[in-house]
mmCIF file with all atom_site columns, C-alpha atoms and ligand atoms in Angstrom:
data_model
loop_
_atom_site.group_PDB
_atom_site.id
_atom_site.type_symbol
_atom_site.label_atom_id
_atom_site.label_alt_id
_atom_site.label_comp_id
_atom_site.label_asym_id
_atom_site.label_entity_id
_atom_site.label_seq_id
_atom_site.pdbx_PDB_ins_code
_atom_site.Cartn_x
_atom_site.Cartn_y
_atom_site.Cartn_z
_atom_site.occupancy
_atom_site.B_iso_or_equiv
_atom_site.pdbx_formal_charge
_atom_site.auth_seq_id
_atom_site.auth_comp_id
_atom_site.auth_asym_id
_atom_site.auth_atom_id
_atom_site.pdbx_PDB_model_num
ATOM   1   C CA . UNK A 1 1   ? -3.839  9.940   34.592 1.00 0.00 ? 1   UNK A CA 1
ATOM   2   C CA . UNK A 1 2   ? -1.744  11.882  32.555 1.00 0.00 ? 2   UNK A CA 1
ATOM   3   C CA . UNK A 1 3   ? -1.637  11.626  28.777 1.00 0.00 ? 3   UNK A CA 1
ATOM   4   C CA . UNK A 1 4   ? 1.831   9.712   28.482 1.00 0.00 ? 4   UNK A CA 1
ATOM   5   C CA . UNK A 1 5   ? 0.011   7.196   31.402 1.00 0.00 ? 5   UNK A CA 1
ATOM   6   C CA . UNK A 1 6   ? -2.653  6.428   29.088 1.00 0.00 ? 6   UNK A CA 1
ATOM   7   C CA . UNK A 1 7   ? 0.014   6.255   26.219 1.00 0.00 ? 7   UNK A CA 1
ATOM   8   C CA . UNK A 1 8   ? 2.321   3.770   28.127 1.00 0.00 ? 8   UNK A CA 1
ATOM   9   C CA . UNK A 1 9   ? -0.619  1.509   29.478 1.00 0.00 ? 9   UNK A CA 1
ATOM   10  C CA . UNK A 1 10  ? -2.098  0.936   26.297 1.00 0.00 ? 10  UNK A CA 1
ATOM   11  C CA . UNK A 1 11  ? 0.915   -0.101  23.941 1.00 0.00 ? 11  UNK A CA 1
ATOM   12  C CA . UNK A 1 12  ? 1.297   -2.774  26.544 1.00 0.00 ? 12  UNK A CA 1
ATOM   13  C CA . UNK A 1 13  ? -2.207  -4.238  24.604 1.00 0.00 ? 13  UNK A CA 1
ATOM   14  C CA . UNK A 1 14  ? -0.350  -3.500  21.120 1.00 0.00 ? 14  UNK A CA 1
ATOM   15  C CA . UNK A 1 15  ? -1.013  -6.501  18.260 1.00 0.00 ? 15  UNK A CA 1
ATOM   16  C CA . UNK A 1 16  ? 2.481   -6.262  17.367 1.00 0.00 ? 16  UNK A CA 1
ATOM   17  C CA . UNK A 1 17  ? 3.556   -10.251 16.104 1.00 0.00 ? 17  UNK A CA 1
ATOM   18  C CA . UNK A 1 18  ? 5.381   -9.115  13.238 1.00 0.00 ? 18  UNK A CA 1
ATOM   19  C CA . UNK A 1 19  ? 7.201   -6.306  13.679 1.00 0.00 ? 19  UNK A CA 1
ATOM   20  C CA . UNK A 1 20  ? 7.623   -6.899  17.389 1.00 0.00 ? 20  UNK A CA 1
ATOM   21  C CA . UNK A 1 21  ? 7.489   -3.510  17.682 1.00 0.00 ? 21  UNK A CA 1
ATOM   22  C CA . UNK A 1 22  ? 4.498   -2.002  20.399 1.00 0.00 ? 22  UNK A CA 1
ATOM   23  C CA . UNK A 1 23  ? 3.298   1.618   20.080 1.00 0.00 ? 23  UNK A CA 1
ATOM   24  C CA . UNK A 1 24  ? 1.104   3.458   22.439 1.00 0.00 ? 24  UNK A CA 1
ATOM   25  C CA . UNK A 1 25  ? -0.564  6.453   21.656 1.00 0.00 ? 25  UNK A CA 1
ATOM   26  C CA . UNK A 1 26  ? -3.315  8.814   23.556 1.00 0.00 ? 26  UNK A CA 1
ATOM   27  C CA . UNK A 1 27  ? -5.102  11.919  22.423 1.00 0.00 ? 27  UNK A CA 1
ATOM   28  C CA . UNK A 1 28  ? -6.875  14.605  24.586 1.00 0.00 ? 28  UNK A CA 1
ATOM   29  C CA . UNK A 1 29  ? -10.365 16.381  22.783 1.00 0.00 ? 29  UNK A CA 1
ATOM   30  C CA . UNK A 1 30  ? -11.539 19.501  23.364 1.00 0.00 ? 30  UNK A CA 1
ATOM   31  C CA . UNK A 1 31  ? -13.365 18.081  26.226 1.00 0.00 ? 31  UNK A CA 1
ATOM   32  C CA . UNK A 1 32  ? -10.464 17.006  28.404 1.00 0.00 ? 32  UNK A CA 1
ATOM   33  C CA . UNK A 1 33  ? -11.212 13.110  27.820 1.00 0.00 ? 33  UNK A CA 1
ATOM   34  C CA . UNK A 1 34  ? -8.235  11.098  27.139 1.00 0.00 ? 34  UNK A CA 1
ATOM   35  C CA . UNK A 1 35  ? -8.813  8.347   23.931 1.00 0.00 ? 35  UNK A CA 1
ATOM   36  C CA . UNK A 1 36  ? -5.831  5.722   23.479 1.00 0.00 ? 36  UNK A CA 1
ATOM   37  C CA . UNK A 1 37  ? -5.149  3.488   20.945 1.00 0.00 ? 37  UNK A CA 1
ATOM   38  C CA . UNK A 1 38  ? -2.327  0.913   20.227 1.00 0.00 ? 38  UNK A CA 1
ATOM   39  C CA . UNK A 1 39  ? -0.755  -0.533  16.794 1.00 0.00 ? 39  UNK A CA 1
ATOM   40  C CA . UNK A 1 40  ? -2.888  -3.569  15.934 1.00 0.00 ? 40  UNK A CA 1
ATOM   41  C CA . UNK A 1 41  ? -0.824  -5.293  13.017 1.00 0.00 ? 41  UNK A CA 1
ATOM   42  C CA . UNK A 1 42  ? -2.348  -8.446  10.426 1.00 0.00 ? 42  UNK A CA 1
ATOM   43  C CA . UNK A 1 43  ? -0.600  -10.943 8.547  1.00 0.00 ? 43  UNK A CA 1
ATOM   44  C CA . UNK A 1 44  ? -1.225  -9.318  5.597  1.00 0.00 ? 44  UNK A CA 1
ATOM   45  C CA . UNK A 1 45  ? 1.075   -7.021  6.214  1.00 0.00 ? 45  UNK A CA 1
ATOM   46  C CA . UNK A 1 46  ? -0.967  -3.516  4.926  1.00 0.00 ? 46  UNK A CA 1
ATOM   47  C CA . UNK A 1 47  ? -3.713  -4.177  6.989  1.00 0.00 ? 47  UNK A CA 1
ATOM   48  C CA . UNK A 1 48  ? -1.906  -2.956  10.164 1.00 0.00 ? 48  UNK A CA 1
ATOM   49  C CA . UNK A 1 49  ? -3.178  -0.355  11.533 1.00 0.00 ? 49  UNK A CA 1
ATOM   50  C CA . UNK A 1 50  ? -1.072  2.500   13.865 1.00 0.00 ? 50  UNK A CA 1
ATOM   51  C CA . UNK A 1 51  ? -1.504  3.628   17.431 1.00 0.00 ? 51  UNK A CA 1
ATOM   52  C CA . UNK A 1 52  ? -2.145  6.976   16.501 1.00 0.00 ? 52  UNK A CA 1
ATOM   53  C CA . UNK A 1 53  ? -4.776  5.590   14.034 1.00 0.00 ? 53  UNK A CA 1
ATOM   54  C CA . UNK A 1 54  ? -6.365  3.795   16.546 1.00 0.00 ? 54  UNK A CA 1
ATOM   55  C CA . UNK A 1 55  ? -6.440  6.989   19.581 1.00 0.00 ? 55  UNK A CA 1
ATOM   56  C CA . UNK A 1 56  ? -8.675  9.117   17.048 1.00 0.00 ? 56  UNK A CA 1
ATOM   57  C CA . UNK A 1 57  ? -10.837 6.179   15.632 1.00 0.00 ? 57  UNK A CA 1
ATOM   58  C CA . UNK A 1 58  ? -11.659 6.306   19.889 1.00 0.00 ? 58  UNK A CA 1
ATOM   59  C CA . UNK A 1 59  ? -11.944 10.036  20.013 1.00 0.00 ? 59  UNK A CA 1
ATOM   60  C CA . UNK A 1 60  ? -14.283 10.268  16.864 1.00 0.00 ? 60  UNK A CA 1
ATOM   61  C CA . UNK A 1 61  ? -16.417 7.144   17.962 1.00 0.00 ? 61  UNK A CA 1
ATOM   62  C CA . UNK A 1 62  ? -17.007 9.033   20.994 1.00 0.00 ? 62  UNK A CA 1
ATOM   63  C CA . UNK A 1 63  ? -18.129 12.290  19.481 1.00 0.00 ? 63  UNK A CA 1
ATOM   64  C CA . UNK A 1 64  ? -15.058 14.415  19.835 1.00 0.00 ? 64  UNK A CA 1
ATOM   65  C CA . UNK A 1 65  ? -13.378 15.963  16.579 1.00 0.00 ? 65  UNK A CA 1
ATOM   66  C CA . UNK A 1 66  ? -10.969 18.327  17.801 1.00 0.00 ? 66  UNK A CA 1
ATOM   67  C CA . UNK A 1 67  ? -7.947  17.278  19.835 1.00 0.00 ? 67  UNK A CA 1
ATOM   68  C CA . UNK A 1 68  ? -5.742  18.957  21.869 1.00 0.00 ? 68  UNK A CA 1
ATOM   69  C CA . UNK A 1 69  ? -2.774  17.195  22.486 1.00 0.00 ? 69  UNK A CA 1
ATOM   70  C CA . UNK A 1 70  ? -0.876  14.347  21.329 1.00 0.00 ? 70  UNK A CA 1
ATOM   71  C CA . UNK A 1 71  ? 1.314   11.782  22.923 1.00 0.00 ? 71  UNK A CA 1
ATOM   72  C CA . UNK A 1 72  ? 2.992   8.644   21.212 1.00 0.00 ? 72  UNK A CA 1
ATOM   73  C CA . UNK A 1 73  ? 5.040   6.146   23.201 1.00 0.00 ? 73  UNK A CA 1
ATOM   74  C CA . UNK A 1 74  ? 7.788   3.030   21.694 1.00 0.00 ? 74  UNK A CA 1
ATOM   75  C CA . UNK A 1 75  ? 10.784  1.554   22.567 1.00 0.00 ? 75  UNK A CA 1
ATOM   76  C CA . UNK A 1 76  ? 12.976  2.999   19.933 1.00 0.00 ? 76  UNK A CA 1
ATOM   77  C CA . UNK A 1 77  ? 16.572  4.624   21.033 1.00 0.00 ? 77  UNK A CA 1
ATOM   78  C CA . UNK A 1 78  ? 15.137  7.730   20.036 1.00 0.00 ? 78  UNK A CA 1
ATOM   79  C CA . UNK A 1 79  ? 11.477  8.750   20.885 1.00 0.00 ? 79  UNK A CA 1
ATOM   80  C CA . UNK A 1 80  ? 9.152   7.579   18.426 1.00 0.00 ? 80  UNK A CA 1
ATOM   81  C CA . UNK A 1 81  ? 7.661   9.718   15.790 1.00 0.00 ? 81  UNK A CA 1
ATOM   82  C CA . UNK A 1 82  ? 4.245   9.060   13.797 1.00 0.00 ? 82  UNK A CA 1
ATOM   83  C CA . UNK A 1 83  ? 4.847   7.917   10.606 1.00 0.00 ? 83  UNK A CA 1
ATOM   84  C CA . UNK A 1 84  ? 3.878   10.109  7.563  1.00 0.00 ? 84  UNK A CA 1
ATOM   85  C CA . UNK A 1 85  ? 0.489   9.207   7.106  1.00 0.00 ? 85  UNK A CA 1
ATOM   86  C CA . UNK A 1 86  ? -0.669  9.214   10.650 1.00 0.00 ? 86  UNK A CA 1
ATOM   87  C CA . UNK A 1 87  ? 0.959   12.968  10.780 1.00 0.00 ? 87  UNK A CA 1
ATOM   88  C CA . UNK A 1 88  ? -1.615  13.406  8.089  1.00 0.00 ? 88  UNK A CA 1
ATOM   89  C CA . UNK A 1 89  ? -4.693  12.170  10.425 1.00 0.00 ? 89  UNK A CA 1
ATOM   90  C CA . UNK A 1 90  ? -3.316  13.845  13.234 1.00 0.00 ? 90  UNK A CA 1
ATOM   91  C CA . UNK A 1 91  ? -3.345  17.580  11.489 1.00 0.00 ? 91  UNK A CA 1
ATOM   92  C CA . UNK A 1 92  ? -6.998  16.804  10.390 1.00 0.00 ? 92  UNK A CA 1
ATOM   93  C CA . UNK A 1 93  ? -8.502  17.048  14.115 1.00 0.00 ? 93  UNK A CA 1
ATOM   94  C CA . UNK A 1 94  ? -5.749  19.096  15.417 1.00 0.00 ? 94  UNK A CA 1
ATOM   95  C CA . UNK A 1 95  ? -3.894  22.823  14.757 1.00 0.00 ? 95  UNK A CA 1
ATOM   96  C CA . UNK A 1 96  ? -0.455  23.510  13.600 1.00 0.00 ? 96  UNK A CA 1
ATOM   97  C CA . UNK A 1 97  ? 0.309   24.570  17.215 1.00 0.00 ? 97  UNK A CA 1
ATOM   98  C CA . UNK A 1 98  ? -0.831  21.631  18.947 1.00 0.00 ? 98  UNK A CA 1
ATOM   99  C CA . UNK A 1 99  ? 1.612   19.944  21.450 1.00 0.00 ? 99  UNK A CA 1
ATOM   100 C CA . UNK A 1 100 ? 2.776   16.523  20.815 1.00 0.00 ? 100 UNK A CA 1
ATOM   101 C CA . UNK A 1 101 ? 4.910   14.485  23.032 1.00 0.00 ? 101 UNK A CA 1
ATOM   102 C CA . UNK A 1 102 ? 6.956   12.152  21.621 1.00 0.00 ? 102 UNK A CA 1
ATOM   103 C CA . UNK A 1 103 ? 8.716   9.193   24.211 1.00 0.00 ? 103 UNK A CA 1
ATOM   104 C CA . UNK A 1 104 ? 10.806  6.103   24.826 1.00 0.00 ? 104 UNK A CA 1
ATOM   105 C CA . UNK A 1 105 ? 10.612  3.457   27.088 1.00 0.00 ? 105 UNK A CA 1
ATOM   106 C CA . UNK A 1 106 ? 13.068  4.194   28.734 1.00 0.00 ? 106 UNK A CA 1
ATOM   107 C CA . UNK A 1 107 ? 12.102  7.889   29.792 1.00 0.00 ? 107 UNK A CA 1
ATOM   108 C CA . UNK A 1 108 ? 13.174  10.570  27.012 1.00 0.00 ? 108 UNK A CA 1
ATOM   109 C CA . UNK A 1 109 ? 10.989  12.659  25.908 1.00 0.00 ? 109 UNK A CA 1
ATOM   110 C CA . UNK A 1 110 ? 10.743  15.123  23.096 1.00 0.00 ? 110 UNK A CA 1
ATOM   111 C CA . UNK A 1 111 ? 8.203   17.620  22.240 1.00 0.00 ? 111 UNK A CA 1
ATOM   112 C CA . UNK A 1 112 ? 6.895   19.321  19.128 1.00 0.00 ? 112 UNK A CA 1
ATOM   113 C CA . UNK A 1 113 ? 3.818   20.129  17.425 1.00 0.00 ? 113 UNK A CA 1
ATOM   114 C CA . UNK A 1 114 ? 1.572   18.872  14.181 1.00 0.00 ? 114 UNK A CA 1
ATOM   115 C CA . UNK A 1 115 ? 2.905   21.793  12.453 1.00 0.00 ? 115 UNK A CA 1
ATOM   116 C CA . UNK A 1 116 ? 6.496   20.941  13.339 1.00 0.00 ? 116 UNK A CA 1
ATOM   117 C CA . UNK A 1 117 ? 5.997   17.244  12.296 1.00 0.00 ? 117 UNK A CA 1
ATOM   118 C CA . UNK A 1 118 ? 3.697   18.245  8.688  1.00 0.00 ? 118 UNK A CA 1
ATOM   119 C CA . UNK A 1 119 ? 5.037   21.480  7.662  1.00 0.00 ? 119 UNK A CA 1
ATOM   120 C CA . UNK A 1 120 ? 3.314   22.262  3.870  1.00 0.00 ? 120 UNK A CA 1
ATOM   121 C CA . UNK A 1 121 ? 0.474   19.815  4.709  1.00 0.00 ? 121 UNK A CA 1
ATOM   122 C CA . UNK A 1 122 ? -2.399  18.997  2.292  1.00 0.00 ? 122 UNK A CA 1
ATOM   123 C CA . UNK A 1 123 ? -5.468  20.944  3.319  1.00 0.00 ? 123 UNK A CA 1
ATOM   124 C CA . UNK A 1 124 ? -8.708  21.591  2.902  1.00 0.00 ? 124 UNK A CA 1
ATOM   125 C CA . UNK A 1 125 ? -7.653  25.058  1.216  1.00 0.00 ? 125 UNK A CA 1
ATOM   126 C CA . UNK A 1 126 ? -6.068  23.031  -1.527 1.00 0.00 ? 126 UNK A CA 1
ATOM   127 C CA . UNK A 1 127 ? -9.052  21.725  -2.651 1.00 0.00 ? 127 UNK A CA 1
ATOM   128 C CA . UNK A 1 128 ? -11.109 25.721  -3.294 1.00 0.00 ? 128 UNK A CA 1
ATOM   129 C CA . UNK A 1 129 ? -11.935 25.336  -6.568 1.00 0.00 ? 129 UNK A CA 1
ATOM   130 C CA . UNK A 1 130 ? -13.848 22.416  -6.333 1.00 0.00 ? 130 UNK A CA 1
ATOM   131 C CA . UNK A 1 131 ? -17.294 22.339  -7.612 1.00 0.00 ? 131 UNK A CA 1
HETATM 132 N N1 . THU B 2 .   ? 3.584   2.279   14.132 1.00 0.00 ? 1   THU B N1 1
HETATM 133 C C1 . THU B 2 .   ? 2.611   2.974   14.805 1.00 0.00 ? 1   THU B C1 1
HETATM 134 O O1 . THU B 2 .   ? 1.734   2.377   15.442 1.00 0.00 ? 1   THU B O1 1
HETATM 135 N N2 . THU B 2 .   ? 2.631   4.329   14.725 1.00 0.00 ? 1   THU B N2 1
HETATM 136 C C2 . THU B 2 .   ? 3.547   5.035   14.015 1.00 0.00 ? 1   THU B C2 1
HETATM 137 O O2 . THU B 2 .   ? 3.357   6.212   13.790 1.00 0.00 ? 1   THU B O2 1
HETATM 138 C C3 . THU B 2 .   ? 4.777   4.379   13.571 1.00 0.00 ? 1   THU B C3 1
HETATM 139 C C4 . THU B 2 .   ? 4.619   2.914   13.335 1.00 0.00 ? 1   THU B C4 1
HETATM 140 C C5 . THU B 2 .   ? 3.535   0.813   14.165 1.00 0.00 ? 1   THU B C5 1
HETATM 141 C C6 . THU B 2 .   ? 3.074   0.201   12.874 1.00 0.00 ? 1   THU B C6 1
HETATM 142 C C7 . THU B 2 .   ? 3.664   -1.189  12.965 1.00 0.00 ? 1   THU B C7 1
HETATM 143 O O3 . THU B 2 .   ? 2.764   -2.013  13.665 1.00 0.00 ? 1   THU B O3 1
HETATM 144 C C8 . THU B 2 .   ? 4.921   -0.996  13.815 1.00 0.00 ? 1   THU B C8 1
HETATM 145 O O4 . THU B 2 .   ? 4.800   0.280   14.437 1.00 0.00 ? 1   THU B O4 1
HETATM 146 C C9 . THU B 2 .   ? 6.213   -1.044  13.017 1.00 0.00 ? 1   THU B C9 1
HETATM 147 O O5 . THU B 2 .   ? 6.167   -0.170  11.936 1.00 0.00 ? 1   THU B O5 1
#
């Protein structure tokens, strides 16, 4: 199964009541295993939580903290980019040069990388004079 598979099949189990709005994504680790996740949303509105959010909660619960490549999957016109903060959780497990494929629905694809998507991220280097 490739990763845009995994990404498809699981935003067909997305939680999405409110926004009506389903997102699939799927992460490779450093291992090769594929970990998906979908948007699960709550009717308090904050509490929703985001595919991508979801695909490395999987990764990390299964003992993986490096991935490899990205894929994210919606039904937008355009194909459908993480939001800000989950750009934020995707940089923390993967590179600046790490693919990610973004898609539609319908069959367009675009791809980039974390770096492309979080240039001038918060890192751990911002934090070296810590005690
Ligand atoms: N959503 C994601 O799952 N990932 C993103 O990066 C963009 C937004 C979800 C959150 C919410 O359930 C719905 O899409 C509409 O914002």
């Amino acid at each position: 199964m490739t990763l845009l598979d995994a990404a498809r099949a699981v935003r067909e189990m997305a939680y999405a009541p409110y926004s009506r709005f389903k997102v699939g994504a799927a992460v490779r680790g450093a291992s090769g295993r594929i970990y998906s996740g979908c948007n699960v949303e709550n009717v308090a509105y904050p509490e929703g939580t985001c595919a991508e959010a979801g695909a490395i909660a999987a990764m990390v619960a299964a003992g993986e903290t490096e991935l490899v490549e990205v894929c994210v999957i919606g039904s937008s016109p355009t194909p459908t980019p993480p939001c800000g903060g989950c750009r934020q959780k995707l940089a923390e497990f993967g590179r600046t040069d790490t693919p990610v494929l973004l898609a539609t629905t319908d069959g367009k694809t675009l791809a980039t990388t974390i770096g492309e998507l979080l240039p001038g991220r918060f890192g751990l280097d911002h934090m070296a004079d810590r005690p």
